[in-house]
Amino acid sequence: MQNPNQQPRNENSSSRSQSPEYGEPVSDGKWAPRLLRECATAISNKDSTKIHHLLWMLNELASPYGDCNQKLAFYFLQALFCKATDTGLRCYKTLTSAAEKSKSFDSSRKLILKFQEVSPWTTFGHVASNGAILEALDGENKLHIIDISNTFCTQWPTLLEALATRNDKTPHLKLTVVVTESILVKSVMKEVAQRMEKFARLMGVPFEFNVISGLNHLKELTKESLNIQEEEALAVNCIGALRNVEVEERGEVIRMLQSLNPKVVTIVEHEADFSSTRNDFVKCFEECLRFYTLYFEMLDESFPTTSNERLVIERECSKCIVKVLACENEIGDGDGERRERGNQWSERLRECFSPFPLNDDAVDDVKALLKRYKAGWSLVLPQPDQDQSPGIYLTWREETVVWASAWKPQEKSREVAT
């Protein structure tokens, strides 16, 4: 059997659409998920004959340059092969090293901006969070935003514009970026700072930019290390940040956020559960396949077939898939693969925070944003008569994919903190 990490052959998949052993056609619209599920079940059952056959079949059909089925087959085959051969950790390290070598500030920034141009997957959370922050800090003269995300500050120009057009006096904004990814090294953040400071001057907003790096864990953050001043109105922005925290430490990080006594904390996370299913391989596989099938289909709709940007994003996904399915507990959760759904995060957050509902202006901004993209995207609001997690959801073809919410410390917590 060919190692799936090797370059696949370029034969047309339609010529190989028959299973030699089972005689079942695999050219139907969803052949990849079906074969992948069979293989995952065989691995769980330790059925070596079936594992070998299905891995061989998938290897014959998979391609990173084909349609969605071929791409799913290729990237999930890699993870299943690693699971079956206990080579997940080695493969993950290889993929991580290759990704780091190919990254640069310019290429990463261009990729982020291009993705935001063609899909609301990330901009949805930006707009929702900015709306909550602007509402919570309305009327304040000294603003301090703690930004815990890896978005190269692409979220903040629109917020600066909003501050510049406020009816009252333009406030002073201090932005403290907490670096949690190795690509965002000092030289990169220096460039980001220069761009942000230039734009703030253009907008006429008094501005200060700070960077916190070198942390081993987010729970190490304190008011002192973040240089939070008493007269500042504080907001904490977490976009894709909490899923980078190991599952067992998430409660500690939430309590740390509470100790900062912010006016608002914004949370944006993917709507997927790779946490509660971590000890059941088949269930974890099903959830991983569900989520990445949606993601790959979204990429297929958003980018041209031959797009280099799309290929880079998909290769980044391959690292996540391998870690979730083939590394188990060999490495920590700190690369964001133990995602949790909005209702799971809400349960954790309610121990220290209360929901901060988005106002009508923020919701209208999100609706206006989605109109800029292709059909298929929609917004789901919480229903008062239903037991739902607070916040709003981005849906792709009626499937929830991103959860955005805002929170404020519980009143008792604020009294203790002050």
Short mmCIF file of C-alpha atoms in Angstrom, two decimals:
data_model
loop_
_atom_site.label_atom_id
_atom_site.label_comp_id
_atom_site.label_asym_id
_atom_site.label_seq_id
_atom_site.Cartn_x
_atom_site.Cartn_y
_atom_site.Cartn_z
CA MET A 1 0.00 0.00 0.00
CA GLN A 2 1.31 3.42 -0.96
CA ASN A 3 1.91 5.81 1.92
CA PRO A 4 -0.82 8.47 1.62
CA ASN A 5 1.74 11.19 2.37
CA GLN A 6 3.30 10.52 -1.01
CA GLN A 7 2.17 12.36 -4.15
CA PRO A 8 -0.99 10.65 -5.45
CA ARG A 9 -1.32 9.47 -9.01
CA ASN A 10 -3.32 11.68 -11.36
CA GLU A 11 -5.58 9.06 -12.95
CA ASN A 12 -9.17 10.04 -13.41
CA SER A 13 -11.12 8.78 -10.41
CA SER A 14 -14.07 7.74 -12.59
CA SER A 15 -11.96 4.93 -14.05
CA ARG A 16 -11.48 3.50 -10.55
CA SER A 17 -15.02 3.85 -9.24
CA GLN A 18 -15.62 0.17 -8.44
CA SER A 19 -14.64 -1.58 -5.23
CA PRO A 20 -12.70 -4.74 -6.28
CA GLU A 21 -13.77 -6.67 -3.21
CA TYR A 22 -17.26 -5.45 -2.41
CA GLY A 23 -18.35 -4.52 -5.92
CA GLU A 24 -19.94 -1.29 -4.66
CA PRO A 25 -19.80 1.82 -6.84
CA VAL A 26 -18.08 4.78 -5.19
CA SER A 27 -18.84 7.39 -7.86
CA ASP A 28 -21.98 8.62 -6.09
CA GLY A 29 -22.10 12.15 -4.75
CA LYS A 30 -20.91 11.33 -1.23
CA TRP A 31 -18.60 8.36 -1.78
CA ALA A 32 -15.71 9.76 0.28
CA PRO A 33 -17.58 10.14 3.61
CA ARG A 34 -19.03 6.62 3.20
CA LEU A 35 -15.67 4.96 2.59
CA LEU A 36 -13.98 7.01 5.29
CA ARG A 37 -16.64 6.01 7.83
CA GLU A 38 -16.20 2.35 6.93
CA CYS A 39 -12.44 2.68 7.39
CA ALA A 40 -12.78 4.44 10.76
CA THR A 41 -15.12 1.71 11.99
CA ALA A 42 -12.70 -0.98 10.78
CA ILE A 43 -9.86 0.71 12.66
CA SER A 44 -11.98 0.89 15.80
CA ASN A 45 -12.82 -2.81 15.42
CA LYS A 46 -9.19 -3.70 14.62
CA ASP A 47 -10.32 -5.47 11.44
CA SER A 48 -6.94 -5.55 9.69
CA THR A 49 -8.18 -7.09 6.43
CA LYS A 50 -10.86 -4.46 5.95
CA ILE A 51 -8.51 -1.66 7.10
CA HIS A 52 -5.94 -2.65 4.47
CA HIS A 53 -8.54 -2.89 1.71
CA LEU A 54 -10.22 0.44 2.51
CA LEU A 55 -6.94 2.31 2.90
CA TRP A 56 -5.88 0.93 -0.49
CA MET A 57 -9.18 1.98 -2.08
CA LEU A 58 -9.01 5.48 -0.63
CA ASN A 59 -5.42 5.83 -1.74
CA GLU A 60 -6.46 4.99 -5.30
CA LEU A 61 -9.29 7.54 -5.28
CA ALA A 62 -7.83 10.43 -3.25
CA SER A 63 -6.24 13.60 -4.58
CA PRO A 64 -5.50 17.02 -3.04
CA TYR A 65 -6.22 18.58 -6.46
CA GLY A 66 -9.59 16.98 -7.21
CA ASP A 67 -13.16 17.67 -6.18
CA CYS A 68 -14.42 17.80 -2.59
CA ASN A 69 -14.75 14.02 -2.35
CA GLN A 70 -11.19 13.48 -3.53
CA LYS A 71 -9.84 16.14 -1.20
CA LEU A 72 -11.70 14.75 1.82
CA ALA A 73 -10.49 11.28 0.96
CA PHE A 74 -6.89 12.50 0.66
CA TYR A 75 -6.68 14.43 3.94
CA PHE A 76 -8.70 12.01 6.05
CA LEU A 77 -6.83 9.06 4.54
CA GLN A 78 -3.64 10.58 5.87
CA ALA A 79 -5.08 10.71 9.39
CA LEU A 80 -6.58 7.20 9.19
CA PHE A 81 -3.31 5.77 7.91
CA CYS A 82 -1.50 7.40 10.84
CA LYS A 83 -4.09 6.05 13.27
CA ALA A 84 -3.79 2.54 11.87
CA THR A 85 0.03 2.59 11.96
CA ASP A 86 0.57 4.61 15.16
CA THR A 87 2.51 7.28 13.25
CA GLY A 88 0.30 10.26 14.10
CA LEU A 89 2.79 12.18 16.20
CA ARG A 90 5.57 11.86 13.62
CA CYS A 91 3.25 12.96 10.80
CA TYR A 92 1.90 15.87 12.85
CA LYS A 93 5.40 17.15 13.59
CA THR A 94 6.33 16.85 9.91
CA LEU A 95 3.24 18.76 8.79
CA THR A 96 3.79 21.44 11.45
CA SER A 97 7.43 21.90 10.46
CA ALA A 98 6.55 22.18 6.77
CA ALA A 99 3.82 24.71 7.51
CA GLU A 100 6.12 26.86 9.65
CA LYS A 101 8.81 26.93 6.96
CA SER A 102 6.37 28.13 4.32
CA LYS A 103 4.81 30.85 6.47
CA SER A 104 5.70 34.51 6.37
CA PHE A 105 3.99 37.66 7.55
CA ASP A 106 3.12 38.83 4.05
CA SER A 107 1.82 35.47 2.83
CA SER A 108 -0.20 34.85 6.02
CA ARG A 109 -1.69 38.34 6.00
CA LYS A 110 -2.62 38.14 2.31
CA LEU A 111 -4.22 34.76 2.88
CA ILE A 112 -6.27 36.04 5.82
CA LEU A 113 -7.46 39.08 3.85
CA LYS A 114 -8.33 36.98 0.78
CA PHE A 115 -10.30 34.54 2.94
CA GLN A 116 -12.19 37.45 4.50
CA GLU A 117 -12.95 38.76 1.03
CA VAL A 118 -14.58 35.57 -0.23
CA SER A 119 -16.12 34.11 2.95
CA PRO A 120 -17.72 35.49 6.14
CA TRP A 121 -16.28 32.60 8.19
CA THR A 122 -13.99 34.97 10.14
CA THR A 123 -15.50 38.39 9.44
CA PHE A 124 -18.77 37.25 11.01
CA GLY A 125 -17.05 37.03 14.40
CA HIS A 126 -15.22 40.30 13.87
CA VAL A 127 -18.37 42.28 13.18
CA ALA A 128 -20.34 40.67 16.00
CA SER A 129 -17.52 41.23 18.51
CA ASN A 130 -16.94 44.82 17.43
CA GLY A 131 -20.66 45.53 17.88
CA ALA A 132 -20.62 44.19 21.44
CA ILE A 133 -17.42 46.06 22.32
CA LEU A 134 -18.72 49.36 20.96
CA GLU A 135 -21.93 48.99 22.94
CA ALA A 136 -20.21 48.00 26.19
CA LEU A 137 -17.64 50.81 25.96
CA ASP A 138 -20.02 53.49 24.69
CA GLY A 139 -19.38 56.88 26.29
CA GLU A 140 -16.03 55.86 27.83
CA ASN A 141 -13.01 58.10 27.20
CA LYS A 142 -10.19 55.61 27.80
CA LEU A 143 -10.63 52.22 26.15
CA HIS A 144 -8.40 49.19 26.56
CA ILE A 145 -8.93 46.10 24.40
CA ILE A 146 -7.08 42.87 25.18
CA ASP A 147 -6.95 41.00 21.86
CA ILE A 148 -6.35 37.26 22.20
CA SER A 149 -6.50 36.01 18.62
CA ASN A 150 -4.31 35.28 15.60
CA THR A 151 -5.97 37.58 13.08
CA PHE A 152 -3.06 39.99 12.49
CA CYS A 153 -5.35 42.75 13.85
CA THR A 154 -7.50 42.66 10.70
CA GLN A 155 -10.54 43.05 12.96
CA TRP A 156 -9.69 46.50 14.25
CA PRO A 157 -9.72 48.98 11.32
CA THR A 158 -13.55 48.93 11.22
CA LEU A 159 -13.70 49.52 14.97
CA LEU A 160 -11.32 52.47 14.64
CA GLU A 161 -13.57 53.91 11.95
CA ALA A 162 -16.58 53.56 14.26
CA LEU A 163 -14.74 55.30 17.10
CA ALA A 164 -13.69 58.12 14.78
CA THR A 165 -17.31 58.83 13.89
CA ARG A 166 -18.72 58.80 17.44
CA ASN A 167 -20.92 61.78 18.23
CA ASP A 168 -19.04 62.63 21.42
CA LYS A 169 -15.30 63.10 21.95
CA THR A 170 -13.11 60.53 20.19
CA PRO A 171 -11.78 58.20 22.92
CA HIS A 172 -8.21 57.06 23.49
CA LEU A 173 -7.75 53.40 22.51
CA LYS A 174 -5.08 51.11 23.93
CA LEU A 175 -4.82 47.78 22.12
CA THR A 176 -2.87 44.99 23.81
CA VAL A 177 -2.31 41.96 21.58
CA VAL A 178 -1.58 38.67 23.32
CA VAL A 179 0.56 36.60 20.97
CA THR A 180 -0.26 32.89 21.06
CA GLU A 181 1.20 31.72 17.73
CA SER A 182 4.87 31.40 16.77
CA ILE A 183 4.38 33.09 13.39
CA LEU A 184 3.51 36.32 15.22
CA VAL A 185 7.09 36.99 16.30
CA LYS A 186 8.43 40.40 17.30
CA SER A 187 9.31 41.49 13.76
CA VAL A 188 5.82 40.60 12.56
CA MET A 189 4.10 42.41 15.41
CA LYS A 190 6.31 45.46 14.76
CA GLU A 191 4.94 45.58 11.23
CA VAL A 192 1.36 45.11 12.49
CA ALA A 193 1.88 47.90 15.03
CA GLN A 194 3.12 50.31 12.37
CA ARG A 195 0.13 49.59 10.15
CA MET A 196 -2.32 50.02 13.02
CA GLU A 197 -0.72 53.23 14.26
CA LYS A 198 -0.75 54.68 10.74
CA PHE A 199 -4.44 53.85 10.30
CA ALA A 200 -5.33 55.27 13.73
CA ARG A 201 -3.62 58.56 12.81
CA LEU A 202 -5.59 58.60 9.56
CA MET A 203 -8.82 58.12 11.53
CA GLY A 204 -7.82 60.69 14.15
CA VAL A 205 -8.08 58.21 17.04
CA PRO A 206 -5.50 58.57 19.87
CA PHE A 207 -3.89 55.13 19.89
CA GLU A 208 -1.44 52.96 21.84
CA PHE A 209 -0.29 49.50 20.78
CA ASN A 210 1.25 46.87 23.06
CA VAL A 211 2.26 43.23 22.66
CA ILE A 212 2.38 40.44 25.24
CA SER A 213 4.36 37.36 24.14
CA GLY A 214 6.34 34.49 25.57
CA LEU A 215 3.44 33.04 27.58
CA ASN A 216 3.31 29.33 28.28
CA HIS A 217 -0.37 29.48 29.23
CA LEU A 218 -3.11 32.10 28.94
CA LYS A 219 -3.94 31.62 32.61
CA GLU A 220 -0.66 33.44 33.41
CA LEU A 221 -2.15 36.77 32.32
CA THR A 222 -2.76 39.30 35.08
CA LYS A 223 -3.86 42.93 35.39
CA GLU A 224 -0.23 43.84 36.07
CA SER A 225 1.24 42.03 33.06
CA LEU A 226 -1.42 43.56 30.82
CA ASN A 227 -0.85 47.03 32.31
CA ILE A 228 -4.55 47.59 32.96
CA GLN A 229 -5.18 51.00 34.53
CA GLU A 230 -8.07 51.84 36.86
CA GLU A 231 -9.47 54.57 34.61
CA GLU A 232 -9.61 52.31 31.55
CA ALA A 233 -12.81 50.65 30.33
CA LEU A 234 -11.68 47.13 29.50
CA ALA A 235 -12.83 44.68 26.83
CA VAL A 236 -11.36 41.23 26.17
CA ASN A 237 -11.64 39.84 22.65
CA CYS A 238 -11.16 36.07 22.21
CA ILE A 239 -11.45 34.88 18.62
CA GLY A 240 -10.49 31.24 18.30
CA ALA A 241 -8.39 31.67 21.44
CA LEU A 242 -10.12 29.49 24.01
CA ARG A 243 -9.91 26.36 21.87
CA ASN A 244 -6.11 26.73 22.09
CA VAL A 245 -6.33 26.13 25.84
CA GLU A 246 -6.07 22.55 27.06
CA VAL A 247 -9.48 21.22 28.06
CA GLU A 248 -8.57 20.74 31.70
CA GLU A 249 -7.34 24.35 32.01
CA ARG A 250 -10.28 26.15 30.41
CA GLY A 251 -12.02 26.82 33.71
CA GLU A 252 -8.85 28.48 35.05
CA VAL A 253 -8.56 30.71 31.99
CA ILE A 254 -12.20 31.77 32.28
CA ARG A 255 -11.63 32.66 35.95
CA MET A 256 -8.55 34.64 34.89
CA LEU A 257 -10.68 36.64 32.43
CA GLN A 258 -13.16 37.29 35.22
CA SER A 259 -10.37 38.58 37.50
CA LEU A 260 -9.55 41.30 34.95
CA ASN A 261 -13.02 42.76 35.59
CA PRO A 262 -13.78 43.67 31.97
CA LYS A 263 -16.88 45.47 30.78
CA VAL A 264 -17.31 42.76 28.16
CA VAL A 265 -15.65 39.57 26.92
CA THR A 266 -16.31 38.52 23.33
CA ILE A 267 -15.98 34.85 22.39
CA VAL A 268 -15.95 33.43 18.87
CA GLU A 269 -15.50 29.69 18.29
CA HIS A 270 -16.20 27.06 15.66
CA GLU A 271 -19.36 25.06 16.20
CA ALA A 272 -17.79 21.62 16.57
CA ASP A 273 -17.19 19.18 19.42
CA PHE A 274 -13.80 17.46 19.39
CA SER A 275 -13.68 17.47 23.18
CA SER A 276 -16.44 15.29 24.66
CA THR A 277 -15.86 12.72 21.90
CA ARG A 278 -12.10 12.48 22.41
CA ASN A 279 -12.25 9.00 24.01
CA ASP A 280 -14.55 7.47 21.39
CA PHE A 281 -12.68 7.26 18.10
CA VAL A 282 -15.70 6.62 15.84
CA LYS A 283 -17.77 9.44 17.37
CA CYS A 284 -14.81 11.83 17.21
CA PHE A 285 -14.21 10.82 13.59
CA GLU A 286 -17.88 11.43 12.70
CA GLU A 287 -17.80 14.93 14.20
CA CYS A 288 -14.46 15.75 12.56
CA LEU A 289 -15.72 14.52 9.19
CA ARG A 290 -18.99 16.47 9.55
CA PHE A 291 -17.19 19.71 10.36
CA TYR A 292 -14.49 19.48 7.70
CA THR A 293 -16.93 18.34 5.02
CA LEU A 294 -18.80 21.59 5.58
CA TYR A 295 -15.53 23.52 5.62
CA PHE A 296 -14.19 21.97 2.41
CA GLU A 297 -17.53 22.50 0.65
CA MET A 298 -17.45 26.14 1.76
CA LEU A 299 -13.92 26.51 0.36
CA ASP A 300 -15.06 24.92 -2.90
CA GLU A 301 -17.82 27.52 -3.22
CA SER A 302 -15.57 30.43 -2.19
CA PHE A 303 -12.34 29.84 -4.13
CA PRO A 304 -11.58 28.85 -7.73
CA THR A 305 -10.71 25.17 -8.19
CA THR A 306 -7.05 25.96 -8.94
CA SER A 307 -6.66 28.51 -6.13
CA ASN A 308 -3.32 28.35 -4.34
CA GLU A 309 -4.92 30.05 -1.32
CA ARG A 310 -7.45 27.27 -1.06
CA LEU A 311 -4.73 24.62 -1.22
CA VAL A 312 -2.78 26.30 1.59
CA ILE A 313 -5.88 26.45 3.81
CA GLU A 314 -6.68 22.80 3.11
CA ARG A 315 -3.14 21.75 3.97
CA GLU A 316 -3.49 23.59 7.26
CA CYS A 317 -6.67 21.60 7.88
CA SER A 318 -4.75 18.37 7.32
CA LYS A 319 -2.59 19.12 10.35
CA CYS A 320 -5.69 19.61 12.49
CA ILE A 321 -7.31 16.41 11.23
CA VAL A 322 -4.20 14.34 11.96
CA LYS A 323 -3.94 15.77 15.44
CA VAL A 324 -7.58 15.12 16.31
CA LEU A 325 -7.76 11.59 14.92
CA ALA A 326 -4.26 10.17 15.17
CA CYS A 327 -2.37 11.81 18.03
CA GLU A 328 -4.77 11.15 20.92
CA ASN A 329 -3.07 12.31 24.13
CA GLU A 330 0.50 12.21 22.80
CA ILE A 331 0.60 16.02 22.62
CA GLY A 332 -1.33 18.76 24.41
CA ASP A 333 -4.43 20.48 23.11
CA GLY A 334 -2.66 23.78 22.55
CA ASP A 335 -3.09 23.97 18.77
CA GLY A 336 -6.82 24.49 18.84
CA GLU A 337 -8.03 21.03 17.88
CA ARG A 338 -10.20 20.32 20.96
CA ARG A 339 -13.05 22.52 19.83
CA GLU A 340 -16.30 22.78 21.76
CA ARG A 341 -19.76 23.93 20.71
CA GLY A 342 -21.45 27.12 21.85
CA ASN A 343 -23.59 25.35 24.44
CA GLN A 344 -20.48 23.72 25.96
CA TRP A 345 -18.63 27.04 26.17
CA SER A 346 -21.75 28.70 27.58
CA GLU A 347 -21.92 26.17 30.39
CA ARG A 348 -18.31 26.93 31.31
CA LEU A 349 -18.69 30.70 30.99
CA ARG A 350 -21.86 30.92 33.09
CA GLU A 351 -19.82 30.03 36.19
CA CYS A 352 -18.25 33.49 36.06
CA PHE A 353 -20.15 35.52 33.45
CA SER A 354 -23.64 36.50 32.33
CA PRO A 355 -24.67 36.84 28.67
CA PHE A 356 -24.32 40.28 27.08
CA PRO A 357 -26.89 40.19 24.25
CA LEU A 358 -26.01 41.93 21.00
CA ASN A 359 -28.12 45.01 20.34
CA ASP A 360 -30.11 45.63 17.16
CA ASP A 361 -27.34 47.73 15.57
CA ALA A 362 -24.81 44.93 15.95
CA VAL A 363 -27.23 42.36 14.54
CA ASP A 364 -28.03 44.65 11.59
CA ASP A 365 -24.30 45.03 10.89
CA VAL A 366 -23.91 41.25 10.76
CA LYS A 367 -26.91 40.91 8.42
CA ALA A 368 -25.45 43.60 6.14
CA LEU A 369 -22.10 41.77 6.15
CA LEU A 370 -23.63 38.47 5.00
CA LYS A 371 -25.34 40.17 2.05
CA ARG A 372 -21.87 40.87 0.61
CA TYR A 373 -21.17 37.17 0.09
CA LYS A 374 -22.56 34.40 -2.10
CA ALA A 375 -25.86 32.77 -1.23
CA GLY A 376 -25.83 30.03 1.37
CA TRP A 377 -24.87 32.03 4.46
CA SER A 378 -27.35 33.04 7.12
CA LEU A 379 -27.63 34.28 10.70
CA VAL A 380 -29.39 32.43 13.51
CA LEU A 381 -30.47 34.43 16.56
CA PRO A 382 -31.33 32.92 19.96
CA GLN A 383 -35.05 32.35 20.45
CA PRO A 384 -36.46 33.60 23.79
CA ASP A 385 -38.75 30.58 24.19
CA GLN A 386 -36.04 28.01 23.52
CA ASP A 387 -33.23 26.71 25.72
CA GLN A 388 -30.32 27.84 23.57
CA SER A 389 -26.83 29.06 24.28
CA PRO A 390 -26.60 32.87 24.15
CA GLY A 391 -24.99 34.56 21.20
CA ILE A 392 -25.52 34.24 17.47
CA TYR A 393 -24.64 31.59 14.92
CA LEU A 394 -23.31 31.72 11.39
CA THR A 395 -24.80 28.97 9.27
CA TRP A 396 -23.59 27.57 5.97
CA ARG A 397 -26.35 25.83 3.99
CA GLU A 398 -28.42 25.68 7.19
CA GLU A 399 -25.62 24.03 9.20
CA THR A 400 -24.20 26.02 12.12
CA VAL A 401 -20.47 26.59 11.71
CA VAL A 402 -19.42 29.57 13.87
CA TRP A 403 -20.69 30.81 17.25
CA ALA A 404 -20.21 34.42 18.39
CA SER A 405 -21.16 35.70 21.83
CA ALA A 406 -20.50 38.42 24.39
CA TRP A 407 -20.34 38.17 28.17
CA LYS A 408 -20.09 40.42 31.22
CA PRO A 409 -18.84 39.45 34.69
CA GLN A 410 -21.61 38.48 37.07
CA GLU A 411 -22.62 41.35 39.37
CA LYS A 412 -21.22 39.67 42.49
CA SER A 413 -17.95 39.14 40.67
CA ARG A 414 -17.71 42.81 39.75
CA GLU A 415 -18.39 43.88 43.34
CA VAL A 416 -15.62 41.62 44.63
CA ALA A 417 -13.19 42.79 41.95
CA THR A 418 -13.78 46.45 42.73
#
